Short mmCIF file of N, CA and C and ligand atoms in Angstrom, two decimals:
data_model
loop_
_atom_site.label_atom_id
_atom_site.label_comp_id
_atom_site.label_asym_id
_atom_site.label_seq_id
_atom_site.Cartn_x
_atom_site.Cartn_y
_atom_site.Cartn_z
N GLU A 134 -6.81 19.45 -3.70
CA GLU A 134 -6.72 18.98 -5.09
C GLU A 134 -7.56 17.71 -5.27
N HIS A 135 -8.45 17.69 -6.27
CA HIS A 135 -9.26 16.50 -6.54
C HIS A 135 -8.45 15.47 -7.30
N ILE A 136 -8.41 14.25 -6.77
CA ILE A 136 -7.58 13.21 -7.36
C ILE A 136 -8.39 11.94 -7.54
N ASP A 137 -8.16 11.25 -8.65
CA ASP A 137 -8.73 9.93 -8.85
C ASP A 137 -7.66 8.90 -8.48
N VAL A 138 -7.90 8.12 -7.40
CA VAL A 138 -6.86 7.17 -6.96
C VAL A 138 -6.55 6.14 -8.04
N LYS A 139 -7.53 5.88 -8.90
CA LYS A 139 -7.29 4.94 -10.01
C LYS A 139 -6.12 5.41 -10.88
N GLU A 140 -6.11 6.71 -11.20
CA GLU A 140 -5.04 7.26 -12.03
C GLU A 140 -3.69 7.18 -11.33
N VAL A 141 -3.68 7.52 -10.03
CA VAL A 141 -2.42 7.49 -9.29
C VAL A 141 -1.90 6.05 -9.20
N LEU A 142 -2.81 5.09 -8.96
CA LEU A 142 -2.39 3.69 -8.86
C LEU A 142 -1.86 3.17 -10.19
N GLU A 143 -2.49 3.58 -11.30
CA GLU A 143 -1.99 3.17 -12.62
C GLU A 143 -0.57 3.67 -12.83
N ASP A 144 -0.36 4.94 -12.44
CA ASP A 144 0.96 5.55 -12.59
C ASP A 144 1.99 4.84 -11.72
N VAL A 145 1.65 4.60 -10.45
CA VAL A 145 2.60 3.95 -9.53
C VAL A 145 2.89 2.52 -9.99
N CYS A 146 1.85 1.80 -10.44
CA CYS A 146 2.07 0.42 -10.90
C CYS A 146 3.03 0.38 -12.08
N SER A 147 2.88 1.31 -13.01
CA SER A 147 3.80 1.25 -14.14
C SER A 147 5.22 1.64 -13.73
N ARG A 148 5.35 2.50 -12.72
CA ARG A 148 6.68 2.81 -12.20
C ARG A 148 7.32 1.61 -11.51
N MET A 149 6.52 0.78 -10.85
CA MET A 149 7.05 -0.34 -10.05
C MET A 149 7.17 -1.64 -10.85
N GLU A 150 6.62 -1.64 -12.05
CA GLU A 150 6.58 -2.84 -12.88
C GLU A 150 7.98 -3.42 -13.13
N GLY A 151 8.94 -2.56 -13.40
CA GLY A 151 10.30 -3.02 -13.69
C GLY A 151 10.91 -3.76 -12.52
N LYS A 152 10.77 -3.20 -11.34
CA LYS A 152 11.31 -3.83 -10.13
C LYS A 152 10.63 -5.17 -9.88
N ALA A 153 9.31 -5.22 -10.06
CA ALA A 153 8.56 -6.47 -9.85
C ALA A 153 9.02 -7.55 -10.83
N LYS A 154 9.24 -7.15 -12.07
CA LYS A 154 9.63 -8.11 -13.12
C LYS A 154 10.93 -8.81 -12.80
N LYS A 155 11.84 -8.11 -12.12
CA LYS A 155 13.13 -8.70 -11.75
C LYS A 155 12.95 -9.97 -10.93
N PHE A 156 11.86 -10.03 -10.17
CA PHE A 156 11.59 -11.20 -9.33
C PHE A 156 10.44 -12.02 -9.90
N ASN A 157 10.09 -11.71 -11.15
CA ASN A 157 8.97 -12.35 -11.82
C ASN A 157 7.67 -12.27 -11.01
N ILE A 158 7.47 -11.11 -10.38
CA ILE A 158 6.25 -10.86 -9.61
C ILE A 158 5.29 -10.06 -10.48
N SER A 159 4.03 -10.49 -10.51
CA SER A 159 3.08 -9.73 -11.33
C SER A 159 2.19 -8.83 -10.48
N LEU A 160 1.95 -7.64 -11.01
CA LEU A 160 1.06 -6.66 -10.38
C LEU A 160 -0.31 -6.81 -11.02
N ILE A 161 -1.24 -7.36 -10.28
CA ILE A 161 -2.56 -7.63 -10.85
C ILE A 161 -3.53 -6.54 -10.40
N ARG A 162 -3.96 -5.76 -11.38
CA ARG A 162 -4.72 -4.55 -11.10
C ARG A 162 -6.21 -4.74 -11.32
N SER A 163 -6.99 -4.21 -10.40
CA SER A 163 -8.45 -4.18 -10.58
C SER A 163 -8.90 -2.83 -10.05
N LEU A 164 -8.81 -1.83 -10.93
CA LEU A 164 -8.90 -0.45 -10.46
C LEU A 164 -10.20 0.25 -10.88
N GLY A 165 -10.98 0.59 -9.88
CA GLY A 165 -12.18 1.40 -10.12
C GLY A 165 -11.89 2.84 -9.75
N HIS A 166 -12.71 3.76 -10.25
CA HIS A 166 -12.51 5.18 -9.93
C HIS A 166 -12.73 5.44 -8.44
N GLY A 167 -11.98 6.39 -7.91
CA GLY A 167 -12.15 6.80 -6.52
C GLY A 167 -11.68 8.22 -6.36
N TRP A 168 -12.67 9.12 -6.28
CA TRP A 168 -12.30 10.55 -6.19
C TRP A 168 -12.14 10.96 -4.75
N ILE A 169 -10.96 11.51 -4.45
CA ILE A 169 -10.70 11.99 -3.08
C ILE A 169 -10.06 13.38 -3.15
N LEU A 170 -10.00 14.00 -1.98
CA LEU A 170 -9.33 15.29 -1.86
C LEU A 170 -7.98 15.01 -1.22
N GLY A 171 -6.89 15.35 -1.92
CA GLY A 171 -5.60 15.02 -1.32
C GLY A 171 -4.46 15.59 -2.11
N ASP A 172 -3.27 15.16 -1.73
CA ASP A 172 -2.06 15.62 -2.37
C ASP A 172 -1.48 14.47 -3.19
N GLN A 173 -1.31 14.71 -4.46
CA GLN A 173 -0.86 13.66 -5.40
C GLN A 173 0.48 13.06 -4.99
N GLN A 174 1.43 13.91 -4.58
CA GLN A 174 2.76 13.42 -4.20
C GLN A 174 2.69 12.52 -2.96
N ASN A 175 1.85 12.91 -1.99
CA ASN A 175 1.67 12.07 -0.80
C ASN A 175 1.13 10.70 -1.18
N LEU A 176 0.14 10.70 -2.07
CA LEU A 176 -0.47 9.43 -2.48
C LEU A 176 0.54 8.54 -3.19
N ILE A 177 1.33 9.14 -4.07
CA ILE A 177 2.36 8.37 -4.78
C ILE A 177 3.31 7.75 -3.77
N HIS A 178 3.70 8.55 -2.80
CA HIS A 178 4.60 8.08 -1.75
C HIS A 178 4.01 6.88 -0.99
N ILE A 179 2.75 7.00 -0.62
CA ILE A 179 2.05 5.94 0.12
C ILE A 179 2.05 4.64 -0.69
N PHE A 180 1.62 4.74 -1.94
CA PHE A 180 1.46 3.52 -2.75
C PHE A 180 2.82 2.91 -3.12
N ILE A 181 3.81 3.75 -3.39
CA ILE A 181 5.13 3.20 -3.72
C ILE A 181 5.70 2.42 -2.53
N ASN A 182 5.55 2.97 -1.33
CA ASN A 182 6.05 2.27 -0.14
C ASN A 182 5.38 0.92 0.06
N LEU A 183 4.06 0.89 -0.10
CA LEU A 183 3.33 -0.38 0.13
C LEU A 183 3.66 -1.41 -0.94
N ILE A 184 3.76 -0.96 -2.19
CA ILE A 184 4.07 -1.91 -3.27
C ILE A 184 5.53 -2.35 -3.17
N ASP A 185 6.40 -1.44 -2.75
CA ASP A 185 7.80 -1.80 -2.52
C ASP A 185 7.91 -2.93 -1.47
N ASN A 186 7.18 -2.79 -0.38
CA ASN A 186 7.14 -3.86 0.63
C ASN A 186 6.58 -5.15 0.03
N ALA A 187 5.51 -5.01 -0.74
CA ALA A 187 4.86 -6.20 -1.30
C ALA A 187 5.76 -6.94 -2.28
N ILE A 188 6.71 -6.22 -2.88
CA ILE A 188 7.71 -6.86 -3.75
C ILE A 188 8.81 -7.47 -2.88
N LYS A 189 9.32 -6.65 -1.95
CA LYS A 189 10.46 -7.04 -1.12
C LYS A 189 10.18 -8.28 -0.27
N TYR A 190 8.97 -8.37 0.27
CA TYR A 190 8.64 -9.48 1.16
C TYR A 190 7.81 -10.54 0.45
N ASN A 191 7.87 -10.55 -0.86
CA ASN A 191 7.14 -11.56 -1.65
C ASN A 191 8.08 -12.71 -1.98
N ARG A 192 7.62 -13.63 -2.79
CA ARG A 192 8.47 -14.74 -3.25
C ARG A 192 8.63 -14.60 -4.76
N ILE A 193 9.63 -15.30 -5.29
CA ILE A 193 9.80 -15.32 -6.74
C ILE A 193 8.51 -15.90 -7.35
N ASN A 194 8.09 -15.36 -8.47
CA ASN A 194 6.83 -15.76 -9.13
C ASN A 194 5.58 -15.39 -8.32
N GLY A 195 5.73 -14.53 -7.33
CA GLY A 195 4.59 -14.14 -6.51
C GLY A 195 3.66 -13.17 -7.23
N LYS A 196 2.58 -12.82 -6.52
CA LYS A 196 1.60 -11.91 -7.10
C LYS A 196 1.31 -10.78 -6.11
N ILE A 197 0.94 -9.63 -6.69
CA ILE A 197 0.46 -8.51 -5.88
C ILE A 197 -0.88 -8.08 -6.48
N PHE A 198 -1.91 -8.06 -5.65
CA PHE A 198 -3.24 -7.66 -6.11
C PHE A 198 -3.50 -6.24 -5.65
N ILE A 199 -3.77 -5.36 -6.58
CA ILE A 199 -4.00 -3.95 -6.26
C ILE A 199 -5.41 -3.59 -6.71
N THR A 200 -6.23 -3.20 -5.74
CA THR A 200 -7.65 -3.01 -6.00
C THR A 200 -8.08 -1.64 -5.50
N SER A 201 -8.96 -0.98 -6.24
CA SER A 201 -9.57 0.25 -5.73
C SER A 201 -11.04 0.28 -6.08
N TYR A 202 -11.83 0.82 -5.16
CA TYR A 202 -13.28 0.95 -5.41
C TYR A 202 -13.88 1.97 -4.45
N THR A 203 -15.07 2.45 -4.81
CA THR A 203 -15.79 3.39 -3.95
C THR A 203 -17.03 2.69 -3.41
N LYS A 204 -17.25 2.85 -2.10
CA LYS A 204 -18.44 2.23 -1.48
C LYS A 204 -18.95 3.18 -0.42
N ASP A 205 -20.26 3.44 -0.45
CA ASP A 205 -20.86 4.41 0.46
C ASP A 205 -20.08 5.71 0.38
N GLN A 206 -19.56 6.21 1.49
CA GLN A 206 -18.92 7.53 1.46
C GLN A 206 -17.40 7.47 1.42
N ARG A 207 -16.84 6.26 1.18
CA ARG A 207 -15.38 6.17 1.21
C ARG A 207 -14.80 5.50 -0.03
N VAL A 208 -13.52 5.80 -0.26
CA VAL A 208 -12.76 5.16 -1.33
C VAL A 208 -11.84 4.15 -0.68
N TYR A 209 -11.81 2.93 -1.22
CA TYR A 209 -11.03 1.83 -0.65
C TYR A 209 -9.90 1.44 -1.58
N ILE A 210 -8.73 1.21 -1.00
CA ILE A 210 -7.59 0.72 -1.77
C ILE A 210 -7.03 -0.49 -1.03
N GLU A 211 -6.88 -1.59 -1.74
CA GLU A 211 -6.36 -2.81 -1.12
C GLU A 211 -5.08 -3.23 -1.82
N ILE A 212 -4.06 -3.55 -1.04
CA ILE A 212 -2.81 -4.07 -1.61
C ILE A 212 -2.49 -5.38 -0.90
N ARG A 213 -2.57 -6.47 -1.66
CA ARG A 213 -2.41 -7.81 -1.09
C ARG A 213 -1.25 -8.51 -1.78
N ASP A 214 -0.44 -9.24 -1.02
CA ASP A 214 0.66 -9.97 -1.65
C ASP A 214 0.73 -11.41 -1.18
N THR A 215 1.43 -12.22 -1.96
CA THR A 215 1.53 -13.67 -1.70
C THR A 215 2.86 -14.01 -1.02
N GLY A 216 3.35 -13.10 -0.21
CA GLY A 216 4.69 -13.24 0.36
C GLY A 216 4.75 -13.96 1.69
N ILE A 217 5.80 -13.65 2.47
CA ILE A 217 6.10 -14.38 3.70
C ILE A 217 5.14 -14.07 4.83
N GLY A 218 4.34 -13.01 4.69
CA GLY A 218 3.32 -12.72 5.69
C GLY A 218 3.87 -12.04 6.93
N ILE A 219 2.95 -11.63 7.80
CA ILE A 219 3.31 -10.94 9.04
C ILE A 219 2.60 -11.66 10.19
N ALA A 220 3.37 -12.11 11.17
CA ALA A 220 2.79 -12.86 12.29
C ALA A 220 1.82 -11.99 13.09
N LYS A 221 0.80 -12.63 13.67
CA LYS A 221 -0.23 -11.92 14.45
C LYS A 221 0.36 -10.98 15.49
N GLU A 222 1.38 -11.46 16.20
CA GLU A 222 1.93 -10.67 17.31
C GLU A 222 2.76 -9.48 16.82
N GLU A 223 3.03 -9.41 15.51
CA GLU A 223 3.78 -8.28 14.96
C GLU A 223 2.85 -7.19 14.42
N LYS A 224 1.57 -7.56 14.25
CA LYS A 224 0.67 -6.70 13.49
C LYS A 224 0.54 -5.28 14.02
N ASP A 225 0.55 -5.14 15.36
CA ASP A 225 0.38 -3.80 15.94
C ASP A 225 1.66 -2.99 15.84
N LYS A 226 2.80 -3.66 15.71
CA LYS A 226 4.08 -2.97 15.84
C LYS A 226 4.65 -2.45 14.52
N ILE A 227 4.21 -3.03 13.41
CA ILE A 227 4.88 -2.71 12.15
C ILE A 227 4.73 -1.24 11.72
N PHE A 228 3.75 -0.52 12.31
CA PHE A 228 3.59 0.90 11.95
C PHE A 228 4.49 1.81 12.79
N GLU A 229 5.17 1.23 13.79
CA GLU A 229 6.06 2.05 14.62
C GLU A 229 7.34 2.40 13.86
N PRO A 230 7.85 3.64 14.05
CA PRO A 230 9.09 4.02 13.37
C PRO A 230 10.23 3.07 13.73
N PHE A 231 11.02 2.71 12.77
CA PHE A 231 12.22 1.87 12.91
C PHE A 231 11.92 0.42 13.28
N TYR A 232 10.62 0.04 13.27
CA TYR A 232 10.33 -1.35 13.60
C TYR A 232 10.51 -2.25 12.38
N THR A 233 11.34 -3.28 12.53
CA THR A 233 11.44 -4.32 11.50
C THR A 233 11.19 -5.65 12.20
N VAL A 234 10.57 -6.59 11.50
CA VAL A 234 10.03 -7.78 12.17
C VAL A 234 11.08 -8.57 12.93
N ASN A 235 12.20 -8.86 12.33
CA ASN A 235 13.32 -9.34 13.16
C ASN A 235 14.63 -8.99 12.50
N LYS A 236 15.67 -9.01 13.29
CA LYS A 236 16.95 -8.51 12.81
C LYS A 236 17.45 -9.29 11.59
N ASP A 237 17.30 -10.61 11.63
CA ASP A 237 17.78 -11.42 10.51
C ASP A 237 17.07 -11.02 9.23
N ARG A 238 15.75 -10.85 9.37
CA ARG A 238 14.97 -10.53 8.21
C ARG A 238 15.35 -9.16 7.65
N SER A 239 15.56 -8.18 8.55
CA SER A 239 15.87 -6.85 8.02
C SER A 239 17.29 -6.81 7.46
N LYS A 240 18.17 -7.67 8.00
CA LYS A 240 19.51 -7.75 7.42
C LYS A 240 19.40 -8.26 5.98
N GLU A 241 18.57 -9.29 5.83
CA GLU A 241 18.42 -9.90 4.52
C GLU A 241 17.79 -8.93 3.51
N TYR A 242 16.80 -8.15 3.96
CA TYR A 242 16.07 -7.30 3.03
C TYR A 242 16.55 -5.85 3.04
N GLY A 243 17.27 -5.48 4.08
CA GLY A 243 17.88 -4.17 4.11
C GLY A 243 16.97 -2.98 4.23
N GLY A 244 15.99 -3.02 5.11
CA GLY A 244 15.11 -1.86 5.30
C GLY A 244 15.45 -1.12 6.58
N THR A 245 14.98 0.13 6.67
CA THR A 245 15.21 0.92 7.88
C THR A 245 14.04 0.83 8.84
N GLY A 246 12.89 0.35 8.36
CA GLY A 246 11.71 0.27 9.21
C GLY A 246 10.95 1.58 9.31
N LEU A 247 11.27 2.51 8.43
CA LEU A 247 10.58 3.81 8.47
C LEU A 247 9.40 3.87 7.51
N GLY A 248 9.41 2.98 6.51
CA GLY A 248 8.40 3.05 5.45
C GLY A 248 6.97 3.13 5.94
N LEU A 249 6.56 2.15 6.74
CA LEU A 249 5.15 2.09 7.14
C LEU A 249 4.75 3.19 8.12
N SER A 250 5.68 3.65 8.95
CA SER A 250 5.31 4.74 9.87
C SER A 250 5.04 6.03 9.09
N LEU A 251 5.83 6.22 8.05
CA LEU A 251 5.62 7.39 7.19
C LEU A 251 4.31 7.25 6.39
N VAL A 252 4.06 6.05 5.92
CA VAL A 252 2.82 5.79 5.19
C VAL A 252 1.61 6.10 6.08
N GLN A 253 1.65 5.62 7.32
CA GLN A 253 0.52 5.86 8.22
C GLN A 253 0.32 7.35 8.49
N GLU A 254 1.44 8.06 8.67
CA GLU A 254 1.35 9.49 8.91
C GLU A 254 0.71 10.22 7.72
N LEU A 255 1.15 9.85 6.51
CA LEU A 255 0.63 10.52 5.31
C LEU A 255 -0.85 10.18 5.07
N VAL A 256 -1.22 8.93 5.37
CA VAL A 256 -2.63 8.53 5.20
C VAL A 256 -3.51 9.34 6.15
N ARG A 257 -3.08 9.45 7.41
CA ARG A 257 -3.88 10.17 8.41
C ARG A 257 -3.99 11.66 8.10
N LYS A 258 -2.93 12.21 7.52
CA LYS A 258 -2.91 13.61 7.12
C LYS A 258 -4.03 13.92 6.14
N GLN A 259 -4.45 12.90 5.39
CA GLN A 259 -5.50 13.09 4.39
C GLN A 259 -6.81 12.45 4.84
N GLN A 260 -7.05 12.46 6.16
CA GLN A 260 -8.28 11.92 6.75
C GLN A 260 -8.52 10.45 6.38
N GLY A 261 -7.43 9.73 6.16
CA GLY A 261 -7.55 8.33 5.78
C GLY A 261 -7.31 7.38 6.93
N THR A 262 -7.57 6.10 6.66
CA THR A 262 -7.25 5.04 7.62
C THR A 262 -6.41 3.99 6.91
N ILE A 263 -5.55 3.31 7.67
CA ILE A 263 -4.81 2.19 7.10
C ILE A 263 -4.79 1.07 8.13
N ALA A 264 -5.01 -0.16 7.65
CA ALA A 264 -5.01 -1.31 8.55
C ALA A 264 -4.44 -2.51 7.83
N LEU A 265 -3.81 -3.37 8.61
CA LEU A 265 -3.37 -4.66 8.10
C LEU A 265 -4.49 -5.65 8.47
N LEU A 266 -5.09 -6.25 7.46
CA LEU A 266 -6.25 -7.11 7.72
C LEU A 266 -5.82 -8.47 8.28
N ASP A 267 -6.75 -9.10 9.01
CA ASP A 267 -6.53 -10.46 9.50
C ASP A 267 -6.89 -11.44 8.40
N ASP A 268 -5.95 -11.63 7.50
CA ASP A 268 -6.20 -12.42 6.32
C ASP A 268 -5.11 -13.47 6.21
N LEU A 269 -5.32 -14.48 5.39
CA LEU A 269 -4.27 -15.46 5.16
C LEU A 269 -3.09 -14.81 4.46
N GLU A 270 -3.41 -13.97 3.48
CA GLU A 270 -2.34 -13.26 2.78
C GLU A 270 -2.22 -11.85 3.36
N THR A 271 -1.05 -11.25 3.17
CA THR A 271 -0.82 -9.90 3.71
C THR A 271 -1.65 -8.90 2.92
N THR A 272 -2.61 -8.28 3.58
CA THR A 272 -3.49 -7.32 2.91
C THR A 272 -3.54 -6.03 3.70
N PHE A 273 -3.11 -4.94 3.05
CA PHE A 273 -3.25 -3.61 3.63
C PHE A 273 -4.48 -2.96 3.02
N LEU A 274 -5.35 -2.43 3.90
CA LEU A 274 -6.55 -1.73 3.44
C LEU A 274 -6.45 -0.26 3.83
N ILE A 275 -6.60 0.59 2.82
CA ILE A 275 -6.57 2.03 3.04
C ILE A 275 -7.92 2.59 2.66
N THR A 276 -8.43 3.55 3.43
CA THR A 276 -9.66 4.23 3.02
C THR A 276 -9.47 5.73 3.13
N PHE A 277 -10.18 6.45 2.24
CA PHE A 277 -10.22 7.91 2.29
C PHE A 277 -11.68 8.35 2.12
N PRO A 278 -12.03 9.51 2.67
CA PRO A 278 -13.36 10.03 2.40
C PRO A 278 -13.51 10.33 0.91
N LYS A 279 -14.63 9.95 0.32
CA LYS A 279 -14.80 10.24 -1.10
C LYS A 279 -15.33 11.66 -1.31
N VAL A 280 -15.05 12.22 -2.46
CA VAL A 280 -15.66 13.50 -2.83
C VAL A 280 -16.38 13.31 -4.16
N GLU A 281 -17.25 14.22 -4.49
CA GLU A 281 -17.94 14.14 -5.78
C GLU A 281 -16.93 14.38 -6.89
N LYS A 282 -17.12 13.67 -7.98
CA LYS A 282 -16.23 13.85 -9.12
C LYS A 282 -16.22 15.31 -9.54
N PHE A 283 -15.01 15.82 -9.78
CA PHE A 283 -14.84 17.23 -10.08
C PHE A 283 -14.83 17.45 -11.59
N THR A 284 -15.74 18.26 -12.08
CA THR A 284 -15.72 18.55 -13.51
C THR A 284 -15.69 20.05 -13.71
N VAL A 285 -14.94 20.48 -14.70
CA VAL A 285 -14.81 21.92 -14.97
C VAL A 285 -15.80 22.32 -16.05
P1 ATP B 75 11.94 0.73 4.69
O1 ATP B 75 10.52 0.71 4.17
O2 ATP B 75 12.20 1.90 5.56
O3 ATP B 75 12.95 0.54 3.62
P2 ATP B 75 11.16 -1.73 5.94
O4 ATP B 75 10.49 -2.20 4.68
O5 ATP B 75 11.90 -2.75 6.73
O6 ATP B 75 12.15 -0.53 5.65
P3 ATP B 75 8.54 -0.87 6.83
O7 ATP B 75 8.13 -0.65 5.41
O8 ATP B 75 8.17 0.16 7.83
O9 ATP B 75 10.11 -1.07 6.94
O10 ATP B 75 7.95 -2.25 7.32
C1 ATP B 75 8.17 -2.68 8.66
C2 ATP B 75 8.34 -4.18 8.73
O11 ATP B 75 7.09 -4.80 8.44
C3 ATP B 75 9.31 -4.72 7.68
O12 ATP B 75 10.62 -4.76 8.18
C4 ATP B 75 8.77 -6.11 7.39
O13 ATP B 75 9.32 -7.04 8.27
C5 ATP B 75 7.29 -5.98 7.68
N1 ATP B 75 6.49 -5.87 6.44
C6 ATP B 75 6.06 -4.74 5.84
N2 ATP B 75 5.34 -5.00 4.73
C7 ATP B 75 5.30 -6.35 4.62
C8 ATP B 75 4.71 -7.26 3.68
N3 ATP B 75 4.01 -6.83 2.63
N4 ATP B 75 4.88 -8.60 3.90
C9 ATP B 75 5.59 -9.04 4.96
N5 ATP B 75 6.17 -8.23 5.88
C10 ATP B 75 6.04 -6.91 5.71
MG1 MG B 76 9.29 -0.77 3.57
#
């Protein structure tokens, strides 16, 4: 199925807007077209999980930057937040099933630690990559192979 990630991200952002507003967190969108071959439900699942984390581990009045663009042969999606961050030594582990950064933190936020492992599985299923960048702020970068825009 030919999908424009811009459309999916717009849809997911409007779904998550209410939850973000509760903590006065703004979703700042900068969305360019990105045509990929994939499953719409999988993509929704991926983006909801990442934005859910970006809300959950953010601060009151925080921001989430959601960006999409196409470059060379790939489509790029970036989700960055102004939250508590992830320590260097945790970076490799957060994609493991049931991994939560520490017990106190997961008690406070109430996660199972399954979100990111599922996200990684779904991204790979669609020939994608996902990485946590070495940035000051928490930035997840996802890429998918681009396809030519589909017109009927
Ligand atoms: P679940 O998603 O299953 O409800 P969870 O959010 O704890 O639970 P994951 O989404 O897999 O689990 O994330 C794993 C761990 O990585 C989290 O417990 C959290 O400590 C850390 N983490 C994930 N996203 C962020 C983020 N945006 N900022 C800071 N820490 C994060
Ligand atoms: Mg999660």
